[in-house]
Coordinates of C-alpha atoms (C1' of nucleotides) in Angstrom, one line a residue:
Chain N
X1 CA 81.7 92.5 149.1
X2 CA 84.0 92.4 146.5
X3 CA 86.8 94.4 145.6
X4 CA 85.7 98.4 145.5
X5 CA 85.3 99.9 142.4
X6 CA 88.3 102.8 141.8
X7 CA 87.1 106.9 143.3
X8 CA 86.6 109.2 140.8
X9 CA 89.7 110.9 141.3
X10 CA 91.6 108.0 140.5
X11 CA 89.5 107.1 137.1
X12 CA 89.8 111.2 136.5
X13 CA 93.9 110.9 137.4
X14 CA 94.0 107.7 134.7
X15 CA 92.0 109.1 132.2
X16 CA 94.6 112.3 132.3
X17 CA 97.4 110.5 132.0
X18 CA 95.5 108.7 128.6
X19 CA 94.6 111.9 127.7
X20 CA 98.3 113.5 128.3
X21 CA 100.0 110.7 126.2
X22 CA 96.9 110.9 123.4
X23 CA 97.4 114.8 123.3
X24 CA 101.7 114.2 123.3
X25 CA 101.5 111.9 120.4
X26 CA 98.5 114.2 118.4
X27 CA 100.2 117.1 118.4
X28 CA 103.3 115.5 116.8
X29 CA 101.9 113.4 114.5
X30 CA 98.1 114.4 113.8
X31 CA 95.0 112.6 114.3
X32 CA 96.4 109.8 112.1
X33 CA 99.8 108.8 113.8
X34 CA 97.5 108.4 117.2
X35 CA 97.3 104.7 117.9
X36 CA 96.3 103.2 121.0
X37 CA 98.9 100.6 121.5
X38 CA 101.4 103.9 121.3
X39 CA 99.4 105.6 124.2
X40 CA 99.2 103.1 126.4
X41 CA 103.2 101.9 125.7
X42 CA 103.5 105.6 127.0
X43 CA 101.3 105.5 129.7
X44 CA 102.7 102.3 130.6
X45 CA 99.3 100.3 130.7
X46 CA 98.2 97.7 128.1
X47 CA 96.3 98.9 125.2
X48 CA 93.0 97.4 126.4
X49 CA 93.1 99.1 129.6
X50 CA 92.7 102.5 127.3
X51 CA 88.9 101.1 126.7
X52 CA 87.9 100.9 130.4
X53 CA 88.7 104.5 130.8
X54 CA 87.5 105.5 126.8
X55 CA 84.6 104.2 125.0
X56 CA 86.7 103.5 121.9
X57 CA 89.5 105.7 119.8
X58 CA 87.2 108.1 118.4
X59 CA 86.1 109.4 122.5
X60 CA 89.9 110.4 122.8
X61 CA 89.8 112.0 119.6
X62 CA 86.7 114.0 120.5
X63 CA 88.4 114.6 123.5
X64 CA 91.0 115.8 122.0
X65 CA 88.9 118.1 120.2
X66 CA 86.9 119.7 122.5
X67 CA 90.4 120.6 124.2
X68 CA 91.4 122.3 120.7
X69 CA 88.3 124.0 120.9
X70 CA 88.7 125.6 124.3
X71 CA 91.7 126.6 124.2
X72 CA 90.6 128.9 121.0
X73 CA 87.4 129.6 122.7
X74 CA 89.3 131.1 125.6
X75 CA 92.4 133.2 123.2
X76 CA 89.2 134.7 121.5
X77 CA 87.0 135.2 124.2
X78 CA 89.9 137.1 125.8
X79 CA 88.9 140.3 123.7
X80 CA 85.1 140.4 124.9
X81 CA 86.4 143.0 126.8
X82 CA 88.0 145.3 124.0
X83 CA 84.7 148.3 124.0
X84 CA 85.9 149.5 120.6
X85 CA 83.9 146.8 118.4
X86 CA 86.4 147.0 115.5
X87 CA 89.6 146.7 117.4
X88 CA 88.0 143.8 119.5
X89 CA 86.8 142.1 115.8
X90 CA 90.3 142.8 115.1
X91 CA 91.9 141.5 117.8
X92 CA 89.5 138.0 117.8
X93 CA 90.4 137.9 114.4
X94 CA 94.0 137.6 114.8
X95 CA 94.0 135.5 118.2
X96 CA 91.5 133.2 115.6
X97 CA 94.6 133.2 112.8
X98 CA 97.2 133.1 115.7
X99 CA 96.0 130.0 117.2
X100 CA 95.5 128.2 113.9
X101 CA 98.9 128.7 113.4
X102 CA 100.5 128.0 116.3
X103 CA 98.3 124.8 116.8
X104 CA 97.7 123.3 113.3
X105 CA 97.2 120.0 114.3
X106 CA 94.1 121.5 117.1
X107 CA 92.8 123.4 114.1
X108 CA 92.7 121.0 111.3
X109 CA 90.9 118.3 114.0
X110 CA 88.7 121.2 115.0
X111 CA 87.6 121.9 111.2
X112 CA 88.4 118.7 109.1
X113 CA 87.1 116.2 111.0
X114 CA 84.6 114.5 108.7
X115 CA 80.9 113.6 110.3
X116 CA 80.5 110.6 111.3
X117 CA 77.1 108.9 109.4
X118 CA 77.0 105.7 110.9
X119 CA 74.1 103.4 112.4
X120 CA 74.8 104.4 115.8
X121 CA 72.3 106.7 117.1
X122 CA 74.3 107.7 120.0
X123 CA 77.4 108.2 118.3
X124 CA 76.1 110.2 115.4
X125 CA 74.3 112.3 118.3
X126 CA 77.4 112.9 119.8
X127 CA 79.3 113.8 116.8
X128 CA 76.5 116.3 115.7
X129 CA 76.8 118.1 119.2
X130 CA 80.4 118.4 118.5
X131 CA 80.0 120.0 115.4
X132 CA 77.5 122.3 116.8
X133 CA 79.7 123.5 119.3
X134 CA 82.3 124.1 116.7
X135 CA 79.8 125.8 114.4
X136 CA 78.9 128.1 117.3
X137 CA 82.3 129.6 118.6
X138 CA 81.7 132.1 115.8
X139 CA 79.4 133.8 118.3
X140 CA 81.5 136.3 119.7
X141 CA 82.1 137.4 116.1
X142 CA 79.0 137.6 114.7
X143 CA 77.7 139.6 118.0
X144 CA 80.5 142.2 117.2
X145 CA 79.6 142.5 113.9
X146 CA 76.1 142.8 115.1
X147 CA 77.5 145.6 116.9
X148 CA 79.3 146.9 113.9
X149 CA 76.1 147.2 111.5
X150 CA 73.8 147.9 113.6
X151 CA 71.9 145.3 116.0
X152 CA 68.3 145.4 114.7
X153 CA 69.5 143.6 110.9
X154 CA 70.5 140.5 112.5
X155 CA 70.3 139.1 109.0
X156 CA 72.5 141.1 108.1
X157 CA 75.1 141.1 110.8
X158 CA 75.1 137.1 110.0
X159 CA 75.9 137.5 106.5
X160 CA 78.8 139.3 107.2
X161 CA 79.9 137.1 110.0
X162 CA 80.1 134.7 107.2
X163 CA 81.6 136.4 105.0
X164 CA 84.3 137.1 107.5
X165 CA 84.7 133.7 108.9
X166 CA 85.3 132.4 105.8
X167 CA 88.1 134.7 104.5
X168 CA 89.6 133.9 108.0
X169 CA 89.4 129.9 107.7
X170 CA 90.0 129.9 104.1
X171 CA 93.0 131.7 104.8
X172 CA 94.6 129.7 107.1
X173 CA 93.1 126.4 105.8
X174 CA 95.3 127.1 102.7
X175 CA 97.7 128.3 104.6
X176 CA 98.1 125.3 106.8
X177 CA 97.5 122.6 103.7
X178 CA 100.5 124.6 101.7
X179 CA 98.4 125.6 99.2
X180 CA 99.3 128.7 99.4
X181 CA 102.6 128.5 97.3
X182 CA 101.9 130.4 94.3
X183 CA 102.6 133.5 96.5
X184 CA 106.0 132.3 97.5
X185 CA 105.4 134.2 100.8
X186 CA 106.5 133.2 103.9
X187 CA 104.0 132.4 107.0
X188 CA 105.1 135.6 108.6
X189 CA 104.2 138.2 105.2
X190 CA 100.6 136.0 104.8
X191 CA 99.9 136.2 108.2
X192 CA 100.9 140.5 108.2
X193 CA 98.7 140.5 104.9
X194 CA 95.8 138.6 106.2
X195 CA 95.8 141.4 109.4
X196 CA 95.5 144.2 106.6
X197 CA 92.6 142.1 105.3
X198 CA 90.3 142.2 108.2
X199 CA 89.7 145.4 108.6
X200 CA 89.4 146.2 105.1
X201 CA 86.7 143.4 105.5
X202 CA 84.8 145.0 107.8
X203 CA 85.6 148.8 106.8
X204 CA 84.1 148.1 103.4
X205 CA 80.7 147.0 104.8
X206 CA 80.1 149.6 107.6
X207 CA 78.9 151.8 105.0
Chain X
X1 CA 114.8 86.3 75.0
X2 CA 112.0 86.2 77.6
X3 CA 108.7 87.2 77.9
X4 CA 107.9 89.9 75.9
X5 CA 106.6 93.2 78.0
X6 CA 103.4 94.3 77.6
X7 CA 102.4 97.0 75.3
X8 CA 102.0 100.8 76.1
X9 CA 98.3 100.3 75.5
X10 CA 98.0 97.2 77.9
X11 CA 100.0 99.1 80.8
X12 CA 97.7 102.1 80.1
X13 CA 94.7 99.8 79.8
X14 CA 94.9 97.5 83.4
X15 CA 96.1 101.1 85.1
X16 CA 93.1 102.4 84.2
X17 CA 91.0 99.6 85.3
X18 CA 93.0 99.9 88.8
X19 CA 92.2 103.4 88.7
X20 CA 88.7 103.4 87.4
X21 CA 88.1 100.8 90.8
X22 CA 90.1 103.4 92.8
X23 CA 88.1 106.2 92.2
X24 CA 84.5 104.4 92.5
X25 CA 85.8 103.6 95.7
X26 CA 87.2 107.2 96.2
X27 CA 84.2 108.8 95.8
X28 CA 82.1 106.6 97.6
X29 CA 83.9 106.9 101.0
X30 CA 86.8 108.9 100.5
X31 CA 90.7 108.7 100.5
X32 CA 90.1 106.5 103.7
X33 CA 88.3 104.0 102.8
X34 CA 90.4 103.3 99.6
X35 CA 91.9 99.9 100.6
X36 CA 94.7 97.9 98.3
X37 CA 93.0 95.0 98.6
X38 CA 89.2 96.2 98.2
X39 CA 90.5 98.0 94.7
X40 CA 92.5 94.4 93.5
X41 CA 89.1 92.4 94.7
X42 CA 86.8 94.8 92.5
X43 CA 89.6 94.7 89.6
X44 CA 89.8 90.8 90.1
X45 CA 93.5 90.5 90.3
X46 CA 95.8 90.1 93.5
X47 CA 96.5 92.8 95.9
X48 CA 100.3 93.1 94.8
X49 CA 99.8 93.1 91.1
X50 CA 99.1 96.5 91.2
X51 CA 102.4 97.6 92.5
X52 CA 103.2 96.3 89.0
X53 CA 101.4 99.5 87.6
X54 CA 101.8 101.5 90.7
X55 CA 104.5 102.2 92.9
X56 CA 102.4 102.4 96.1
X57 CA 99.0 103.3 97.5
X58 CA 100.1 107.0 97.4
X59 CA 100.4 107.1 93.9
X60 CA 96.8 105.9 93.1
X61 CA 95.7 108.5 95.7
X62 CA 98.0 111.1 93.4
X63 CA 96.6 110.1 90.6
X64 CA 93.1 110.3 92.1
X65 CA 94.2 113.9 93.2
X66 CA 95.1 115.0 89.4
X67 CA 91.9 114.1 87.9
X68 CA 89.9 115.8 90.5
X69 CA 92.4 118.7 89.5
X70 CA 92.0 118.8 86.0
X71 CA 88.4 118.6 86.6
X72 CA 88.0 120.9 88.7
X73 CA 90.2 123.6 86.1
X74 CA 88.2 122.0 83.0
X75 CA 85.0 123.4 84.7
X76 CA 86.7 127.1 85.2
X77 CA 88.5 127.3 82.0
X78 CA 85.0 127.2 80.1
X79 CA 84.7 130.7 80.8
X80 CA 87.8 131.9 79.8
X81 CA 86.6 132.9 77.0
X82 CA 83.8 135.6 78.2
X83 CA 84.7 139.1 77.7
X84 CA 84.0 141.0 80.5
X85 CA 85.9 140.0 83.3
X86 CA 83.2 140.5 86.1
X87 CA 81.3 138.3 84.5
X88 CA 83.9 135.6 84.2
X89 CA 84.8 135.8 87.4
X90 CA 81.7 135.5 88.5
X91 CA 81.1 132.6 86.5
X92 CA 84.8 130.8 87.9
X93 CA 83.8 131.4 91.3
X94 CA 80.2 129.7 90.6
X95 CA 82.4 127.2 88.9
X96 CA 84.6 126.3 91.7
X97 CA 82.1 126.5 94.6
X98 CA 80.0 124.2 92.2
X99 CA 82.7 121.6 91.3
X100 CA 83.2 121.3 95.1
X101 CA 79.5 120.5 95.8
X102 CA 79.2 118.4 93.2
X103 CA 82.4 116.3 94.0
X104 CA 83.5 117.0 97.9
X105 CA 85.5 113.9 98.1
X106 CA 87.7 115.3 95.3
X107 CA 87.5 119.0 96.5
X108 CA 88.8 117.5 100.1
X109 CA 91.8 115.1 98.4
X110 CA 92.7 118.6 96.8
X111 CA 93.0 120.7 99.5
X112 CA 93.3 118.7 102.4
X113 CA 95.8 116.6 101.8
X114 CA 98.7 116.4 104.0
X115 CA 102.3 117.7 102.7
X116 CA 104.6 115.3 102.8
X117 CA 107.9 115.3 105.3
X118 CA 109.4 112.4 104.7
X119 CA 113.0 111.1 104.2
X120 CA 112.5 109.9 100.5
X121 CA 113.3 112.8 98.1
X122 CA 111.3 111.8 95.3
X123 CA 108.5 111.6 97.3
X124 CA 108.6 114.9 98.5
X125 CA 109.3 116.6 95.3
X126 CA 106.2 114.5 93.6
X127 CA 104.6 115.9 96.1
X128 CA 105.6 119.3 96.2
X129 CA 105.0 119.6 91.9
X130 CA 101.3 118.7 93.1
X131 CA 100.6 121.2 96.0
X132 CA 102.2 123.6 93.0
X133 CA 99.9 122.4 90.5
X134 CA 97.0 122.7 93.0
X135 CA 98.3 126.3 94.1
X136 CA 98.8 127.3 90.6
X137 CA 95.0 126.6 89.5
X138 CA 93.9 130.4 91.1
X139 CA 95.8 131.6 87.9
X140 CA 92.4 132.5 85.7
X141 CA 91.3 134.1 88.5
X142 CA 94.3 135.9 89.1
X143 CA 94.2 136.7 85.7
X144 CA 90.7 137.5 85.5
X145 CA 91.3 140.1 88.9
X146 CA 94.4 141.3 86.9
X147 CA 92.0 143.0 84.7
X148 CA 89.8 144.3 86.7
X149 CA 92.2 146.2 89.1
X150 CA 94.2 147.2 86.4
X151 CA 96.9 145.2 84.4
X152 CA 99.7 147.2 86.5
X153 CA 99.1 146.9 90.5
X154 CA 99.5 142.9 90.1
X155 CA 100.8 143.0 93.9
X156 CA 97.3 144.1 94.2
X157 CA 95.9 141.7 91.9
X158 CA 97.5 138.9 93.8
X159 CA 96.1 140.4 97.4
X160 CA 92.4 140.7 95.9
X161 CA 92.5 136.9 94.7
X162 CA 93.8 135.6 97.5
X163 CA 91.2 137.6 99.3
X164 CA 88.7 136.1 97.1
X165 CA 90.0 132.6 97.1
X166 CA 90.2 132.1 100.7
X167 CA 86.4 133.0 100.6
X168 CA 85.8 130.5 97.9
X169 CA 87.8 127.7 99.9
X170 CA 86.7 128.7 102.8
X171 CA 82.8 129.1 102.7
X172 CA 83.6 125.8 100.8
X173 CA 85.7 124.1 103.2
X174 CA 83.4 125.2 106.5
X175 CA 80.1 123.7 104.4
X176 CA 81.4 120.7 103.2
X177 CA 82.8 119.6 106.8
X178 CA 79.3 120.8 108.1
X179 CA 80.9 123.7 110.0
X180 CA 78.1 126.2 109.4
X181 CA 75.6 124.5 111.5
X182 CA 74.8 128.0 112.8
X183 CA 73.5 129.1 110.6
X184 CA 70.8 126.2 110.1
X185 CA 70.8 126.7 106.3
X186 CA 70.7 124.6 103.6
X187 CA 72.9 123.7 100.8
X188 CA 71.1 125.4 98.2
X189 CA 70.5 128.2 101.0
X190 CA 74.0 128.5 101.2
X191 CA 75.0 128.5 97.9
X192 CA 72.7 130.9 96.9
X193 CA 74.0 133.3 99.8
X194 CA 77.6 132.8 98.0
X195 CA 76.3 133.6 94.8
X196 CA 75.8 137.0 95.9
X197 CA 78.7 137.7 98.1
X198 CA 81.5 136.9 95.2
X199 CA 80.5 139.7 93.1
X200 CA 80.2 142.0 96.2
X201 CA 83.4 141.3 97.0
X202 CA 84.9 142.8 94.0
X203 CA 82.2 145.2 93.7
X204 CA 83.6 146.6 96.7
X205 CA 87.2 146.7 95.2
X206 CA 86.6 148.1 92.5
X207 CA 86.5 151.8 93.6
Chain C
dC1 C1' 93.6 82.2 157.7
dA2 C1' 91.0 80.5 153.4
dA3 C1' 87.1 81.2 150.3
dC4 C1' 84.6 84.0 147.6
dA5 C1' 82.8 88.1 144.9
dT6 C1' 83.8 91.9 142.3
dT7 C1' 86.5 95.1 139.8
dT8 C1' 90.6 96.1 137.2
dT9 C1' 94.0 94.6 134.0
dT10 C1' 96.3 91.8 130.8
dT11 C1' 96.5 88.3 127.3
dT12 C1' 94.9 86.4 123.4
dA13 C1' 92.7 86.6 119.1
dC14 C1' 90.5 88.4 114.9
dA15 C1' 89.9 91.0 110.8
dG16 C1' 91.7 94.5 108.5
dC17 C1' 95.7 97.4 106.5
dG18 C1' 100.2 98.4 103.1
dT19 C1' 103.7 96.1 101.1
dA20 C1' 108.4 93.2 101.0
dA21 C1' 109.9 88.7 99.5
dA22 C1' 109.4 84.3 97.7
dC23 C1' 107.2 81.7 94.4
dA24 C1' 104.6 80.2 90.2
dA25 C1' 103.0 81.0 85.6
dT26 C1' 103.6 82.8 81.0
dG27 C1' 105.5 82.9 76.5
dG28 C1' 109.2 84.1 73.0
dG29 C1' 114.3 83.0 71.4
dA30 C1' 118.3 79.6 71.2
Chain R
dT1 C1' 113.6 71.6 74.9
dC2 C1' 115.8 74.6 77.9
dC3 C1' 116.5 79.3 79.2
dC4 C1' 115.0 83.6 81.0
dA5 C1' 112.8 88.0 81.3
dT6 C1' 108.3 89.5 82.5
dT7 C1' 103.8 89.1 84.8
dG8 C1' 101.0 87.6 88.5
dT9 C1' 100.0 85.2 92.9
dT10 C1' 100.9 83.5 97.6
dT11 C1' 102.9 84.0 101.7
dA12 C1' 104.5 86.7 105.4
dC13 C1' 105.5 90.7 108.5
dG14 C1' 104.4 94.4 111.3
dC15 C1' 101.0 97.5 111.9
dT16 C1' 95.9 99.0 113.2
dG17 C1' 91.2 99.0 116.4
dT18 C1' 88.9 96.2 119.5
dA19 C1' 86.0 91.8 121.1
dA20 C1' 86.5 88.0 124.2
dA21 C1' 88.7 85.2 127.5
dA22 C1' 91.9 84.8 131.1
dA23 C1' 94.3 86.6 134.9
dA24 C1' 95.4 89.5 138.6
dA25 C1' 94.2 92.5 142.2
dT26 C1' 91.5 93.8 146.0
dG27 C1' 88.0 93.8 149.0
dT28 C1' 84.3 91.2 152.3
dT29 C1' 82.9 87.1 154.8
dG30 C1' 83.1 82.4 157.2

DNA sequence: CAACATTTTTTTACAGCGTAAACAATGGGA
DNA sequence: TCCCATTGTTTACGCTGTAAAAAAATGTTG
């Protein structure tokens, strides 16, 4: 007896809608204009009702997250295809760039989101699993440049992957931050000079 | 008539206790844990007396931001004097990626820090004079690159540091935000694996 | 129907935040 | 002593996340 507890297509439709408003209000604003009482005003619930459909602020966030890294997941993964290992490191490489800058608020979530080192075993569990997953969408990467040098020096091929990564976040971290301003270039000429850069990369090391 | 103002050297002196309490708190936990009230309770005055030496919490967090700055080109400048510029640049890069280890709450204040958009001009032009000053601070390395690639091509100067500054920033940036799980390294693994990519990468360039 | 059990939602409340405004204390000149 | 500019504190406002209590909604049973 007792009143029956809601399906799960109903908790799934409310949590969307949270999600929805959460997403609305991140992308504006960043990670720090998202408040609950402005999700649920938007949603039209009170804010409390937020916490029977989220464990707290930080699951939205993570949420949130995990939708940034998706959607880059998938605009990168969309070259796997490409049989030419350069042109498909070329192409990941840009869709990697492209996506930072058309979503800056997914990407800085996605990479400056600071660990979480509380007492909570479960939440710092959670939090390390996140950053795993983020740490490991460089796979398609480093197996094309495990194509590129050769697949037996996997070493090797990681090295390189790093090297790589790193030219490609460091670019647009800057770029994104505006600390990129001693060039007096504008997002267009760093983005065309950063897709001369990749190859060179990669050119440089084959031999 | 009236009280008489304090002296230069009493401003100067209760600023830097605010700021002194600022940054212990700073680098314990970060720009987000630096409360107004936590800084006036270790200080032992009221909460509002330091808007009396500062105008708001953003210009502590400024402030904060210009030491780690100067720092941060105090430990790179030491090798301005070394004559051959491989070497120095060597040693600036070591410098940098060093400084960051070493301080990450003041290496993320320095680059992470959002731009600001808002109405009040003054703010934004502070603020814009410090994402120059921040920008500006690849200078001896542009310098330093200038040489190597020959005092003329400084288009090409500029396109070979930037290439090696988003590596710096960005190995930097990934590690720090613990974005290189996959590679299950450790810091000292990871710095080490720097070490020997920065003069490779201008190695390469060279010829 | 009324009574009850259970789940969902809202209301209320608390501790924290930055800071505007009102107030109190200080100390030198008239 | 009174005045008044300067320094410092207290109070208050509107935010924040969220714990706890109260209320509403919705089902089953007598």
């Amino acid at each position: 007896m007792g009143r029956k507890p809601l399906t799960t297509e109903q908790r799934d439709a409310m949590r969307a809608r949270i999600l929805d408003a959460a997403r609305k209000q991140f992308l504006k604003g960043g990670l720090n204009d998202l408040s609950m009482r402005d999700i649920a005003s938007n949603v039209g619930i009170s804010a409390m009702t937020i916490y029977l459909y989220f464990r707290n602020r930080q699951a939205i966030v993570f949420a949130l997250i995990r939708e940034g890294l998706d959607k880059l997941r998938d605009e990168m993964y969309r070259f796997t295809e490409i049989e030419d290992p350069m042109e498909r490191l070329i192409r990941m490489g840009e869709a990697y760039v492209g996506f930072a800058f058309e979503n800056p608020q997914y990407y800085r979530a996605l990479t400056e989101t600071i660990p979480h080192n509380g007492r909570d075993r479960d939440r710092r569990a959670e939090h390390a699993k996140l950053l795993d997953d983020v740490s490991a969408m460089v796979k398609p990467i480093l197996q094309t440049v495990g194509e590129l040098t050769g697949s037996r020096k996997s070493r090797e091929a990681t090295n390189e992957t790093l090297v790589l990564w790193c030219v490609l976040h460091g670019f647009v971290s800057l770029a994104l931050n505006d600390r990129l301003r001693f060039l007096r270039a504008s997002d267009d000429d760093l983005r065309q000079q950063l897709r001369r850069m990749v190859p060179r990369m990669l050119t440089v090391r084959r031999d």
